[in-house]
Tab-separated table of C-alpha atoms in Angstrom:
chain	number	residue	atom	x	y	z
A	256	UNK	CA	-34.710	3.166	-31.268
A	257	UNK	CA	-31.576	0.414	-31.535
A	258	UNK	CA	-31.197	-1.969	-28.579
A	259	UNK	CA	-27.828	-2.249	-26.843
A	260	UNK	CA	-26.492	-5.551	-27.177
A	261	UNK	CA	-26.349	-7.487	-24.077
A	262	UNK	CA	-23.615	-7.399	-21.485
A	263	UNK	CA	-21.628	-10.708	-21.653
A	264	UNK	CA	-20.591	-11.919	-18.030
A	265	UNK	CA	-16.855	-11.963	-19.005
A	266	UNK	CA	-17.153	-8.207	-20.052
A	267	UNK	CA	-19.166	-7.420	-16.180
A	268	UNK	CA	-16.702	-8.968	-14.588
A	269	UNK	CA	-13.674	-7.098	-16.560
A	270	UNK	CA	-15.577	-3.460	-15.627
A	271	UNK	CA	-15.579	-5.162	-11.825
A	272	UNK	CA	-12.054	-5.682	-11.561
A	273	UNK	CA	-11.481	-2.260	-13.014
A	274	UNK	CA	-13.358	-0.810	-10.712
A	275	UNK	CA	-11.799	-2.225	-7.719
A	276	UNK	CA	-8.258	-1.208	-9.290
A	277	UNK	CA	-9.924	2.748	-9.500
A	278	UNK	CA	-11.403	1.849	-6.183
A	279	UNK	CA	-7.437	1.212	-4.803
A	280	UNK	CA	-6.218	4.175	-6.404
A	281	UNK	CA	-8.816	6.767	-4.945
A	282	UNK	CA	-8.530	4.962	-1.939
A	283	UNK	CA	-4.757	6.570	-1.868
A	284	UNK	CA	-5.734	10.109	-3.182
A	285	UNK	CA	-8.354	9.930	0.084
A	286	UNK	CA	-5.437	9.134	1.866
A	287	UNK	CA	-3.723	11.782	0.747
A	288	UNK	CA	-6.159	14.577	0.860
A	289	UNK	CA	-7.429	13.343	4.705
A	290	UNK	CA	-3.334	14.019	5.417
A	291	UNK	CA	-4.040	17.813	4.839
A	292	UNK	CA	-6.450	16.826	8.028
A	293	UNK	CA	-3.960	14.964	10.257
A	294	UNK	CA	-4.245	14.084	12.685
A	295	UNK	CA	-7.298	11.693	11.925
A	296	UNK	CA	-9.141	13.996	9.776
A	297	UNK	CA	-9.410	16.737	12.241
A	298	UNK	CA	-12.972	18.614	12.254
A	299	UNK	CA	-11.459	22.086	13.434
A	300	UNK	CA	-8.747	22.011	10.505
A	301	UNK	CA	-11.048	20.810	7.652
A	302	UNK	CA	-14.133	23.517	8.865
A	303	UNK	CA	-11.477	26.431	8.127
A	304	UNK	CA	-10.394	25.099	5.239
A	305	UNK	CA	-13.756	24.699	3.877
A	306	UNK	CA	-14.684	28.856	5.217
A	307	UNK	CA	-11.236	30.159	3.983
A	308	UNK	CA	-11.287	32.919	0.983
A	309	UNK	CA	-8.046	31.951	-0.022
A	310	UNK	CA	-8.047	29.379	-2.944
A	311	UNK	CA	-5.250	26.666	-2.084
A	312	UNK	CA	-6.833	26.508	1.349
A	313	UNK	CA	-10.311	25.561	-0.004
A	314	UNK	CA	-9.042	23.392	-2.638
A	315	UNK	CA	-7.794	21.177	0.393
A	316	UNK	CA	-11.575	20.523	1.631
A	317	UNK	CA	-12.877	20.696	-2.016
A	318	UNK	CA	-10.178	17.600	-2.428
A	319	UNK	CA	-11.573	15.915	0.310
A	320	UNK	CA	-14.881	16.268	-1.074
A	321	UNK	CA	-14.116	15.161	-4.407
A	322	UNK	CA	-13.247	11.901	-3.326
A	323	UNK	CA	-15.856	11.579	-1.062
A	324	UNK	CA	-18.172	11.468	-3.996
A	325	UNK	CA	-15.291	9.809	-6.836
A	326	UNK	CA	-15.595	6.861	-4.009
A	327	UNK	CA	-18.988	6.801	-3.464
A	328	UNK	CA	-19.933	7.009	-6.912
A	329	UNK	CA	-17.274	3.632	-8.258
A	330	UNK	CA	-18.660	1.979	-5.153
A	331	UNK	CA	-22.276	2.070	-6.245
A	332	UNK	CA	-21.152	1.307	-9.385
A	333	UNK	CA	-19.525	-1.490	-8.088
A	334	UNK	CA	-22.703	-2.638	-6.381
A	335	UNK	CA	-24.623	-2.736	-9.097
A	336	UNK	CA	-22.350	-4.425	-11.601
A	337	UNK	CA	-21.697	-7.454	-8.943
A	338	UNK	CA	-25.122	-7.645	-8.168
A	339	UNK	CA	-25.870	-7.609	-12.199
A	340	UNK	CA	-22.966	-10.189	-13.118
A	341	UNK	CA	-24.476	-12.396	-10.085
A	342	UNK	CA	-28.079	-12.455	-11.174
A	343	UNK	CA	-27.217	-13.202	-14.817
A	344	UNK	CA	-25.068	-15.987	-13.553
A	345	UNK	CA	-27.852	-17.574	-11.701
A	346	UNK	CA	-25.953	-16.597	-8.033
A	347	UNK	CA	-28.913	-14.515	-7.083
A	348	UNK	CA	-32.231	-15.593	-8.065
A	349	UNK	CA	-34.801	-13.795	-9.657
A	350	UNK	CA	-37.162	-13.852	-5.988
A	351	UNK	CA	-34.266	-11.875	-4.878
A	352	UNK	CA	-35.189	-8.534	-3.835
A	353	UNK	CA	-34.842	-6.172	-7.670
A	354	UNK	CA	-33.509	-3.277	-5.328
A	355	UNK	CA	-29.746	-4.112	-5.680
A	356	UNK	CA	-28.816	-2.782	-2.121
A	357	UNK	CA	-31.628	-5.034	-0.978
A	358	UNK	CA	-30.444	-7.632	-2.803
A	359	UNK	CA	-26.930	-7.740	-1.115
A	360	UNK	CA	-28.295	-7.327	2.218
A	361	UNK	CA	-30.447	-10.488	2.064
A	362	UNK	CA	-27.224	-12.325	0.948
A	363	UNK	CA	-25.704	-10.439	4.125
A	364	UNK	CA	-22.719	-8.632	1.701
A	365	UNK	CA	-24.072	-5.092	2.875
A	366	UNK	CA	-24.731	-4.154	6.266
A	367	UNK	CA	-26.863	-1.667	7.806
A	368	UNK	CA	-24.173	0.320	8.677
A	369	UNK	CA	-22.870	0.313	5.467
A	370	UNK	CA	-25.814	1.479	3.567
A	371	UNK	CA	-26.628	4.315	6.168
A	372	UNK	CA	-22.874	5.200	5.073
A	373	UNK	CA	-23.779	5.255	1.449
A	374	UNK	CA	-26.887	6.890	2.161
A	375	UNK	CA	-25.470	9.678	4.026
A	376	UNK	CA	-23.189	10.213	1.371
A	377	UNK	CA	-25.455	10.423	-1.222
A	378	UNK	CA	-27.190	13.328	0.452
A	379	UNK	CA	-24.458	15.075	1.015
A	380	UNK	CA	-23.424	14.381	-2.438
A	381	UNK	CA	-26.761	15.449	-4.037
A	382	UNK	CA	-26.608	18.548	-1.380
A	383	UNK	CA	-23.147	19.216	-2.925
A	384	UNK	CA	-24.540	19.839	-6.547
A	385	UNK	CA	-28.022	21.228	-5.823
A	386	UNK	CA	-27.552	23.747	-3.332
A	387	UNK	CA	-23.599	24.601	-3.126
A	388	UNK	CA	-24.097	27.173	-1.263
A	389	UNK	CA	-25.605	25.401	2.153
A	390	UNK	CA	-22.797	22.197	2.375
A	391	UNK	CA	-21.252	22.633	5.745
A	392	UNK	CA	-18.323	21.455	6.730
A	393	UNK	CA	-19.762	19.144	9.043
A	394	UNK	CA	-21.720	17.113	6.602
A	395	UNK	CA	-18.705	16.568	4.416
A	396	UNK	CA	-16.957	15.609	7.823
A	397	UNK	CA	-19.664	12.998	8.735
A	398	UNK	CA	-20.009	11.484	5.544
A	399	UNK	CA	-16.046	11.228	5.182
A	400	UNK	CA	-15.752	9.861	8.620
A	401	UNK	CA	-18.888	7.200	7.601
A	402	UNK	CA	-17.359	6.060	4.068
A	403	UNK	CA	-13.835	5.516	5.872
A	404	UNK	CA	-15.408	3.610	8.651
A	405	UNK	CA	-17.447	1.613	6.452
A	406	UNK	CA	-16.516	1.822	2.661
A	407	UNK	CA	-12.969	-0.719	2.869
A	408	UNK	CA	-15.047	-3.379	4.212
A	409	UNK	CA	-17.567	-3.595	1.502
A	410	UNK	CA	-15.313	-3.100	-1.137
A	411	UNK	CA	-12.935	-6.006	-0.011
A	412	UNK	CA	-16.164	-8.720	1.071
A	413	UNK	CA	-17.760	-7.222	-2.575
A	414	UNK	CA	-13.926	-8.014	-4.419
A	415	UNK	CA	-14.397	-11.454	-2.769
A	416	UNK	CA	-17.656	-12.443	-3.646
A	417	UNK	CA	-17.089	-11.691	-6.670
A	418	UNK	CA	-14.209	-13.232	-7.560
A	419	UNK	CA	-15.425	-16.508	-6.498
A	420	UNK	CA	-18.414	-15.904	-8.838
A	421	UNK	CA	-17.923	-18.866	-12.163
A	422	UNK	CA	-17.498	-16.279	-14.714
A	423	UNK	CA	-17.058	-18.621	-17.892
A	424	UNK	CA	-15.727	-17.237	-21.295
């Protein structure tokens, strides 16, 4: 079995800023696929789309779900890259909590809120490729509505924090 060599800060904090450019970018497909929705990602709209036989219709919810989990999954990603990059640069000590949602929390960069967002999301992304068949529309609706309410925030205070991080060469 060969080792990976270790991840140098420089090249963490390169995947970060990547990430938070992908972030952007999905960010505007969301945009666009909620639009299908308007106005404000309207429930009775998006639960026919999500019933209808006929394949463009459904492909407008199956968008919306899509990004749903493209966001979710770069944001975790993001999480645990930051929280990675900050440990190895001493920002985050090794007492800190090894959980890296925990860890953010104590430092007060993820709140409650937030996490039930990402949690909710997460079921309803692990519902989405386990058992198809029983997604409803309303679960897609709540955890869309949750990761818009919540998702911007992190990922701007996250972009922050870790910018300001001393990344050295």
């Amino acid at each position: 079995m060969t080792s990976r060599p270790p991840v140098g800060a420089a090249a963490r904090r390169q995947n970060i800023d990547r990430l938070l450019v992908a972030l952007a970018r999905s960010d505007a497909q969301m945009q666009t696929a909620l639009a299908a929705f308007a106005p404000n990602f309207d429930f009775q709209a998006f639960q026919y789309a999500w019933m209808a036989t006929d394949p463009e219709e459904r492909n407008r919810a199956l968008l919306v779900r899509g990004n749903l989990d493209d966001i979710h999954n770069m944001l975790v990603k993001l999480i645990t890259t930051s929280v990675k990059l900050a440990r190895q640069l001493g920002q985050i000590g090794p007492d800190a909590p090894k959980d890296p949602y925990e860890a953010l929390a104590q430092l007060k960069l993820l709140t409650r809120p937030e996490r039930n967002s990402l949690d909710l999301t997460l079921a309803t992304r692990n519902e989405s490729q386990h058992a198809y068949e029983h997604l409803q529309a309303r679960q897609v609706h709540a955890a869309v509505l949750a990761q818009r309410k919540t998702a911007p925030g992190l990922i701007a205070r996250l972009g922050r924090w870790v910018t300001e991080l001393p990344v050295t060469s």
